[in-house]
Amino acid sequence: MDTNTSNGNVIHTQELTKTYKGVNALQGLNLQVPRNSIFGFLGPNGAGKSTTIKMLLGLTRPTAGKALIFEKDITQESLAVRRKVGYLAQDPRYYEHMTARQTLRYTARFFYQGPKDLIEARVEEMLELVGLEDKADRPIKGFSGGERQRLGIAQAQVNYPDLLILDEPAASLDPQGRRDVLTVMETLRKHTTIFYSTHILDDVQRVSDRVAILNRGGLVAEAPIQELLNGSGSSVVYNVTIKGSVSGAQARVARQPWVRSLSAKSNNGAVNWQVNVSDADAAEDQMLRLILEDRSVSVKSFGRKTHNLEEVFLSMVGEESKK
Ligand code: ADP
């Protein structure tokens, strides 16, 4: 088998492992990040997120296993990889007296030797992309946390990277700042793939397509976000609200082979059911019909329960990380 094949994934890790003097920071990570996704890399403090990012950027070497970025090995071809990757550190530092425009110009000159007007055009484009046109000529020392992060994203983007790695881009921001940063990330989706680490569940829920959950150096889940939120396999639950004389319907539904459990609660003259099913297709197909066999029963609502990411996260990594 050709182990350098990553099936069009931008990042592909195979048993990626890092040990620091006996501490297993990361153990056998297998991860695939599809092109043009916004991939949330989620986990509590100490889970191994920064260690993974450092290895992807070639800043530290794996103890075992390997990682490919654009099908190139990160240790053997680290220069070629880095040319196509933009990176925003957790707490970007700036020359505070410089303006946003000067800062971006300075960054752009690292990458382009071309004519001045081309550089200026790129700077202008970056300012617009992150919504800092109005602040372009103010010194950075007056910038809010969100504006600093957006400037950092602009810097990381200046050479049109095909992959953007952001380390906790919204962690230290107020709600408005976080919203602005997430909006910029959404805008960038059409240009690049974004891999970002975070411990903030709300942000992941808003902006990611796929999520990996890391805990104590190991992957505990990796899926499209909607799949995690809908529950899968053993945890699909339907919420049903019905009125009328419901005992016949309840008995009919409860004895189906695809029903694991059914709990009922009365509520203002209606009855709410939570039906845990083993086969969502069968439930979708048959449950309403079974209920409505009784003409005296009416259905007020019927739908699959969505979990919020916090429930999913806590069920996977345990209460100890609820800090
Ligand atoms: P996260 O970014 O998810 O908070 P890290 O990757 O920083 O997690 O850390 C994972 C584990 O590796 C932690 O137990 C941390 O203490 C340990 N670790 C990280 N860097 C080093 C280092 N340079 N030396 C020793 N241990 C480290």
CSV table of C-alpha atoms and ligand atoms in Angstrom, one decimal:
chain,number,residue,atom,x,y,z
A,1,MET,CA,0.0,0.0,0.0
A,2,ASP,CA,1.2,3.5,-0.8
A,3,THR,CA,1.3,5.2,2.6
A,4,ASN,CA,1.7,8.6,1.0
A,5,THR,CA,-1.8,8.6,-0.4
A,6,SER,CA,-4.1,11.0,1.4
A,7,ASN,CA,-7.2,10.7,-0.8
A,8,GLY,CA,-7.4,14.4,-1.5
A,9,ASN,CA,-7.3,15.3,2.1
A,10,VAL,CA,-5.4,18.4,3.0
A,11,ILE,CA,-4.1,16.9,6.3
A,12,HIS,CA,-3.7,13.2,6.8
A,13,THR,CA,-2.0,11.9,9.9
A,14,GLN,CA,-1.1,8.3,10.5
A,15,GLU,CA,-0.5,7.1,14.1
A,16,LEU,CA,1.0,10.5,14.8
A,17,THR,CA,2.6,10.3,18.2
A,18,LYS,CA,4.6,12.7,20.5
A,19,THR,CA,6.2,11.8,23.8
A,20,TYR,CA,7.9,14.4,26.0
A,21,LYS,CA,10.2,12.6,28.5
A,22,GLY,CA,7.7,10.0,29.3
A,23,VAL,CA,4.6,12.2,28.9
A,24,ASN,CA,2.4,11.0,26.1
A,25,ALA,CA,1.2,14.3,24.6
A,26,LEU,CA,-0.3,12.6,21.6
A,27,GLN,CA,-0.8,8.9,21.0
A,28,GLY,CA,-1.4,7.5,17.5
A,29,LEU,CA,-3.5,10.2,16.0
A,30,ASN,CA,-5.3,9.3,12.7
A,31,LEU,CA,-6.9,12.4,11.3
A,32,GLN,CA,-8.2,13.4,7.8
A,33,VAL,CA,-9.0,17.0,7.0
A,34,PRO,CA,-10.9,17.3,3.7
A,35,ARG,CA,-10.2,20.2,1.3
A,36,ASN,CA,-12.2,23.4,1.8
A,37,SER,CA,-13.6,22.3,5.1
A,38,ILE,CA,-13.6,24.3,8.3
A,39,PHE,CA,-12.3,21.7,10.7
A,40,GLY,CA,-12.6,22.3,14.5
A,41,PHE,CA,-10.0,20.6,16.6
A,42,LEU,CA,-11.6,20.5,19.9
A,43,GLY,CA,-10.4,19.4,23.3
A,44,PRO,CA,-9.8,20.5,26.9
A,45,ASN,CA,-6.5,21.9,28.1
A,46,GLY,CA,-3.7,19.5,27.9
A,47,ALA,CA,-5.4,17.3,25.3
A,48,GLY,CA,-2.6,17.6,22.8
A,49,LYS,CA,-3.9,20.2,20.4
A,50,SER,CA,-0.9,22.5,20.4
A,51,THR,CA,1.4,19.5,20.2
A,52,THR,CA,-0.4,18.4,17.0
A,53,ILE,CA,-0.2,21.9,15.5
A,54,LYS,CA,3.5,22.2,16.3
A,55,MET,CA,4.2,19.0,14.5
A,56,LEU,CA,2.0,20.0,11.5
A,57,LEU,CA,4.0,23.2,11.2
A,58,GLY,CA,7.3,21.3,11.4
A,59,LEU,CA,8.2,23.1,14.7
A,60,THR,CA,8.7,19.8,16.5
A,61,ARG,CA,9.3,16.3,15.3
A,62,PRO,CA,6.9,13.3,15.8
A,63,THR,CA,8.2,10.6,18.1
A,64,ALA,CA,6.4,8.1,15.9
A,65,GLY,CA,3.9,8.0,13.0
A,66,LYS,CA,3.7,10.6,10.3
A,67,ALA,CA,1.6,13.4,8.9
A,68,LEU,CA,1.1,14.5,5.3
A,69,ILE,CA,0.0,17.9,4.2
A,70,PHE,CA,-1.0,18.1,0.6
A,71,GLU,CA,0.4,14.6,0.3
A,72,LYS,CA,3.8,15.8,1.4
A,73,ASP,CA,5.5,14.4,4.5
A,74,ILE,CA,5.8,17.2,7.1
A,75,THR,CA,9.3,16.2,8.3
A,76,GLN,CA,10.9,15.3,4.9
A,77,GLU,CA,9.4,18.1,2.9
A,78,SER,CA,8.8,20.7,5.5
A,79,LEU,CA,9.8,23.7,3.4
A,80,ALA,CA,7.5,22.8,0.5
A,81,VAL,CA,4.7,22.3,3.0
A,82,ARG,CA,5.2,25.5,4.8
A,83,ARG,CA,5.1,27.5,1.6
A,84,LYS,CA,1.4,26.5,1.3
A,85,VAL,CA,0.4,26.9,4.9
A,86,GLY,CA,-0.7,30.0,6.8
A,87,TYR,CA,-0.5,30.1,10.6
A,88,LEU,CA,-2.0,32.2,13.3
A,89,ALA,CA,-0.5,31.7,16.7
A,90,GLN,CA,-2.6,31.9,19.8
A,91,ASP,CA,-1.5,35.3,20.9
A,92,PRO,CA,-0.1,37.2,17.9
A,93,ARG,CA,2.5,39.9,18.7
A,94,TYR,CA,2.8,43.1,16.7
A,95,TYR,CA,4.8,46.3,16.6
A,96,GLU,CA,2.2,48.3,18.4
A,97,HIS,CA,3.1,51.7,16.9
A,98,MET,CA,2.6,50.3,13.4
A,99,THR,CA,-0.7,50.6,11.6
A,100,ALA,CA,-2.6,47.5,10.2
A,101,ARG,CA,-1.6,48.6,6.7
A,102,GLN,CA,2.0,48.9,7.5
A,103,THR,CA,2.0,45.6,9.2
A,104,LEU,CA,0.4,43.8,6.2
A,105,ARG,CA,2.8,45.6,3.8
A,106,TYR,CA,5.7,44.3,5.9
A,107,THR,CA,4.4,40.8,5.8
A,108,ALA,CA,3.6,40.9,2.1
A,109,ARG,CA,7.1,42.0,1.3
A,110,PHE,CA,8.4,38.7,2.7
A,111,PHE,CA,6.5,36.9,0.0
A,112,TYR,CA,6.5,39.2,-3.0
A,113,GLN,CA,9.4,40.9,-4.6
A,114,GLY,CA,7.0,42.2,-7.2
A,115,PRO,CA,6.1,45.8,-8.1
A,116,LYS,CA,4.9,48.1,-5.3
A,117,ASP,CA,1.4,48.5,-6.6
A,118,LEU,CA,0.9,44.7,-6.6
A,119,ILE,CA,1.9,44.6,-3.0
A,120,GLU,CA,-0.4,47.5,-2.2
A,121,ALA,CA,-3.3,45.8,-4.0
A,122,ARG,CA,-2.8,42.6,-2.0
A,123,VAL,CA,-2.7,44.6,1.2
A,124,GLU,CA,-6.0,46.3,0.3
A,125,GLU,CA,-7.5,43.0,-0.5
A,126,MET,CA,-6.5,41.5,2.8
A,127,LEU,CA,-7.8,44.5,4.8
A,128,GLU,CA,-11.2,44.1,3.1
A,129,LEU,CA,-11.3,40.3,3.6
A,130,VAL,CA,-11.0,40.7,7.3
A,131,GLY,CA,-13.1,43.9,7.5
A,132,LEU,CA,-10.3,46.3,8.7
A,133,GLU,CA,-10.4,48.8,5.8
A,134,ASP,CA,-11.7,51.6,8.2
A,135,LYS,CA,-9.0,50.9,10.8
A,136,ALA,CA,-6.2,50.4,8.3
A,137,ASP,CA,-4.2,53.5,9.1
A,138,ARG,CA,-4.5,53.4,12.9
A,139,PRO,CA,-1.8,52.1,15.2
A,140,ILE,CA,-2.4,48.6,16.4
A,141,LYS,CA,-2.0,49.6,20.0
A,142,GLY,CA,-5.6,50.9,19.9
A,143,PHE,CA,-7.0,47.7,18.4
A,144,SER,CA,-9.5,45.4,20.2
A,145,GLY,CA,-8.8,41.7,20.7
A,146,GLY,CA,-11.0,40.8,17.8
A,147,GLU,CA,-9.3,43.3,15.5
A,148,ARG,CA,-5.9,41.9,16.5
A,149,GLN,CA,-7.0,38.4,15.6
A,150,ARG,CA,-8.5,39.5,12.3
A,151,LEU,CA,-5.3,41.3,11.5
A,152,GLY,CA,-3.4,38.0,12.4
A,153,ILE,CA,-5.7,36.1,10.0
A,154,ALA,CA,-5.0,38.6,7.3
A,155,GLN,CA,-1.3,38.2,7.8
A,156,ALA,CA,-1.5,34.4,7.7
A,157,GLN,CA,-3.5,34.7,4.5
A,158,VAL,CA,-1.2,37.1,2.7
A,159,ASN,CA,0.5,34.5,0.4
A,160,TYR,CA,-2.8,32.7,-0.5
A,161,PRO,CA,-2.2,29.6,1.5
A,162,ASP,CA,-4.1,26.5,0.7
A,163,LEU,CA,-4.3,25.6,4.4
A,164,LEU,CA,-4.8,28.0,7.3
A,165,ILE,CA,-3.9,26.7,10.8
A,166,LEU,CA,-5.4,28.8,13.6
A,167,ASP,CA,-4.5,28.1,17.2
A,168,GLU,CA,-7.4,29.1,19.4
A,169,PRO,CA,-8.4,32.1,17.2
A,170,ALA,CA,-11.3,33.2,19.4
A,171,ALA,CA,-10.3,32.0,22.8
A,172,SER,CA,-9.6,35.4,24.5
A,173,LEU,CA,-12.2,37.5,22.8
A,174,ASP,CA,-15.5,39.1,23.9
A,175,PRO,CA,-18.7,37.9,22.2
A,176,GLN,CA,-18.6,40.6,19.5
A,177,GLY,CA,-14.9,39.9,18.8
A,178,ARG,CA,-15.6,36.2,18.5
A,179,ARG,CA,-18.5,36.7,16.2
A,180,ASP,CA,-16.3,38.9,13.9
A,181,VAL,CA,-13.5,36.3,13.8
A,182,LEU,CA,-15.9,33.5,13.1
A,183,THR,CA,-17.5,35.5,10.3
A,184,VAL,CA,-14.1,36.1,8.7
A,185,MET,CA,-13.4,32.3,8.9
A,186,GLU,CA,-16.7,31.6,7.1
A,187,THR,CA,-15.7,34.1,4.4
A,188,LEU,CA,-12.4,32.4,3.9
A,189,ARG,CA,-13.9,29.0,3.3
A,190,LYS,CA,-14.1,29.6,-0.4
A,191,HIS,CA,-10.4,30.3,-0.6
A,192,THR,CA,-8.8,27.8,1.7
A,193,THR,CA,-9.1,25.0,4.2
A,194,ILE,CA,-9.2,26.0,7.8
A,195,PHE,CA,-7.9,23.8,10.6
A,196,TYR,CA,-8.4,25.5,14.0
A,197,SER,CA,-8.0,24.4,17.6
A,198,THR,CA,-10.4,25.5,20.3
A,199,HIS,CA,-11.9,24.6,23.6
A,200,ILE,CA,-14.9,26.8,23.1
A,201,LEU,CA,-17.9,24.7,22.1
A,202,ASP,CA,-20.2,27.4,20.9
A,203,ASP,CA,-17.7,28.5,18.3
A,204,VAL,CA,-17.2,25.0,16.9
A,205,GLN,CA,-21.0,24.6,16.7
A,206,ARG,CA,-21.3,27.8,14.7
A,207,VAL,CA,-18.6,27.6,12.2
A,208,SER,CA,-17.2,24.1,11.6
A,209,ASP,CA,-18.1,21.4,9.1
A,210,ARG,CA,-16.2,18.7,10.7
A,211,VAL,CA,-15.0,18.2,14.3
A,212,ALA,CA,-12.4,16.1,15.9
A,213,ILE,CA,-12.5,15.7,19.7
A,214,LEU,CA,-9.2,15.1,21.4
A,215,ASN,CA,-8.8,14.0,25.0
A,216,ARG,CA,-5.6,13.0,26.8
A,217,GLY,CA,-3.7,12.7,23.6
A,218,GLY,CA,-6.3,10.4,21.9
A,219,LEU,CA,-9.1,11.0,19.4
A,220,VAL,CA,-12.5,10.3,21.0
A,221,ALA,CA,-14.6,11.4,18.0
A,222,GLU,CA,-14.2,12.6,14.4
A,223,ALA,CA,-17.3,13.4,12.3
A,224,PRO,CA,-19.2,16.0,10.4
A,225,ILE,CA,-20.6,18.3,13.0
A,226,GLN,CA,-24.3,17.5,12.1
A,227,GLU,CA,-23.6,13.8,12.7
A,228,LEU,CA,-22.3,14.5,16.2
A,229,LEU,CA,-25.2,16.7,17.0
A,230,ASN,CA,-27.9,14.4,15.6
A,231,GLY,CA,-26.4,11.5,17.6
A,232,SER,CA,-25.5,8.4,15.7
A,233,GLY,CA,-25.8,4.6,16.2
A,234,SER,CA,-26.9,4.0,19.7
A,235,SER,CA,-28.0,7.5,20.6
A,236,VAL,CA,-30.7,8.6,18.2
A,237,VAL,CA,-33.6,10.0,20.0
A,238,TYR,CA,-37.0,11.3,18.7
A,239,ASN,CA,-39.1,13.8,20.5
A,240,VAL,CA,-42.8,13.4,19.9
A,241,THR,CA,-45.7,15.4,21.3
A,242,ILE,CA,-49.2,14.0,20.9
A,243,LYS,CA,-52.7,14.6,22.2
A,244,GLY,CA,-55.7,12.4,22.7
A,245,SER,CA,-55.9,8.9,24.1
A,246,VAL,CA,-52.4,7.8,23.5
A,247,SER,CA,-52.0,4.4,25.4
A,248,GLY,CA,-52.7,2.3,22.3
A,249,ALA,CA,-50.3,4.2,20.2
A,250,GLN,CA,-47.7,4.0,22.9
A,251,ALA,CA,-48.0,0.3,23.2
A,252,ARG,CA,-47.7,-0.1,19.4
A,253,VAL,CA,-44.6,2.0,19.1
A,254,ALA,CA,-42.9,0.5,22.2
A,255,ARG,CA,-43.1,-3.0,20.8
A,256,GLN,CA,-41.3,-2.3,17.5
A,257,PRO,CA,-37.9,-4.0,17.2
A,258,TRP,CA,-36.2,-0.7,16.4
A,259,VAL,CA,-37.4,1.0,19.6
A,260,ARG,CA,-34.9,0.7,22.5
A,261,SER,CA,-36.9,2.6,25.0
A,262,LEU,CA,-39.8,5.0,25.2
A,263,SER,CA,-40.4,7.4,28.1
A,264,ALA,CA,-43.6,9.4,28.4
A,265,LYS,CA,-44.4,12.6,30.3
A,266,SER,CA,-47.7,14.5,30.5
A,267,ASN,CA,-47.5,18.1,29.9
A,268,ASN,CA,-50.4,20.6,29.7
A,269,GLY,CA,-52.9,18.1,28.4
A,270,ALA,CA,-50.4,16.7,25.9
A,271,VAL,CA,-47.9,13.8,26.2
A,272,ASN,CA,-44.2,14.1,25.3
A,273,TRP,CA,-42.4,11.0,24.4
A,274,GLN,CA,-38.7,10.5,24.1
A,275,VAL,CA,-38.1,7.5,21.9
A,276,ASN,CA,-34.7,6.0,21.7
A,277,VAL,CA,-34.3,4.1,18.5
A,278,SER,CA,-31.7,1.7,17.0
A,279,ASP,CA,-32.7,2.4,13.4
A,280,ALA,CA,-33.4,6.0,12.5
A,281,ASP,CA,-34.6,5.1,9.0
A,282,ALA,CA,-37.2,2.7,10.3
A,283,ALA,CA,-38.3,5.3,12.9
A,284,GLU,CA,-38.6,8.0,10.2
A,285,ASP,CA,-40.6,5.7,8.0
A,286,GLN,CA,-42.9,4.0,10.5
A,287,MET,CA,-43.4,5.9,13.7
A,288,LEU,CA,-45.9,8.5,12.6
A,289,ARG,CA,-48.0,6.0,10.8
A,290,LEU,CA,-48.1,3.8,13.9
A,291,ILE,CA,-49.2,6.7,16.1
A,292,LEU,CA,-51.8,7.9,13.6
A,293,GLU,CA,-53.5,4.5,13.3
A,294,ASP,CA,-55.7,5.8,16.2
A,295,ARG,CA,-58.0,8.5,14.8
A,296,SER,CA,-58.4,9.9,18.3
A,297,VAL,CA,-54.7,10.8,18.5
A,298,SER,CA,-53.2,14.0,17.0
A,299,VAL,CA,-49.5,14.7,16.6
A,300,LYS,CA,-48.4,18.2,17.7
A,301,SER,CA,-44.7,17.8,17.0
A,302,PHE,CA,-42.3,15.1,15.8
A,303,GLY,CA,-38.6,15.4,15.3
A,304,ARG,CA,-35.2,14.0,15.9
A,305,LYS,CA,-33.6,15.4,19.0
A,306,THR,CA,-30.5,17.4,18.4
A,307,HIS,CA,-27.9,17.4,21.1
A,308,ASN,CA,-25.9,20.4,21.7
A,309,LEU,CA,-22.2,20.0,21.3
A,310,GLU,CA,-21.6,20.4,25.0
A,311,GLU,CA,-23.6,17.3,25.8
A,312,VAL,CA,-21.7,15.4,23.1
A,313,PHE,CA,-18.4,16.7,24.3
A,314,LEU,CA,-19.0,15.9,28.0
A,315,SER,CA,-20.3,12.5,27.2
A,316,MET,CA,-17.1,11.8,25.4
A,317,VAL,CA,-14.4,13.5,27.5
A,318,GLY,CA,-16.1,13.3,30.9
A,319,GLU,CA,-17.0,16.0,33.5
A,320,GLU,CA,-13.4,16.6,34.5
A,321,SER,CA,-12.9,18.9,31.5
A,322,LYS,CA,-15.9,21.1,32.3
A,323,LYS,CA,-13.7,24.0,33.4
B,1,ADP,P1,-3.4,21.5,24.4
B,1,ADP,O1,-2.9,22.3,23.4
B,1,ADP,O2,-4.6,20.6,24.0
B,1,ADP,O3,-3.8,22.3,25.7
B,1,ADP,P2,-0.7,20.4,24.6
B,1,ADP,O4,-0.4,19.9,23.3
B,1,ADP,O5,-0.2,21.8,25.0
B,1,ADP,O6,-2.3,20.4,24.9
B,1,ADP,O7,-0.2,19.4,25.8
B,1,ADP,C1,-0.4,18.0,25.8
B,1,ADP,C2,0.3,17.4,26.9
B,1,ADP,O8,1.7,17.4,26.6
B,1,ADP,C3,0.2,18.0,28.2
B,1,ADP,O9,0.2,17.0,29.2
B,1,ADP,C4,1.4,18.9,28.3
B,1,ADP,O10,1.7,19.1,29.7
B,1,ADP,C5,2.4,18.1,27.6
B,1,ADP,N1,3.5,18.9,27.0
B,1,ADP,C6,3.3,19.8,26.0
B,1,ADP,N2,4.5,20.4,25.6
B,1,ADP,C7,5.4,19.9,26.4
B,1,ADP,C8,6.8,20.0,26.6
B,1,ADP,N3,7.5,20.9,25.8
B,1,ADP,N4,7.5,19.3,27.5
B,1,ADP,C9,6.8,18.4,28.3
B,1,ADP,N5,5.5,18.2,28.2
B,1,ADP,C10,4.8,18.9,27.3
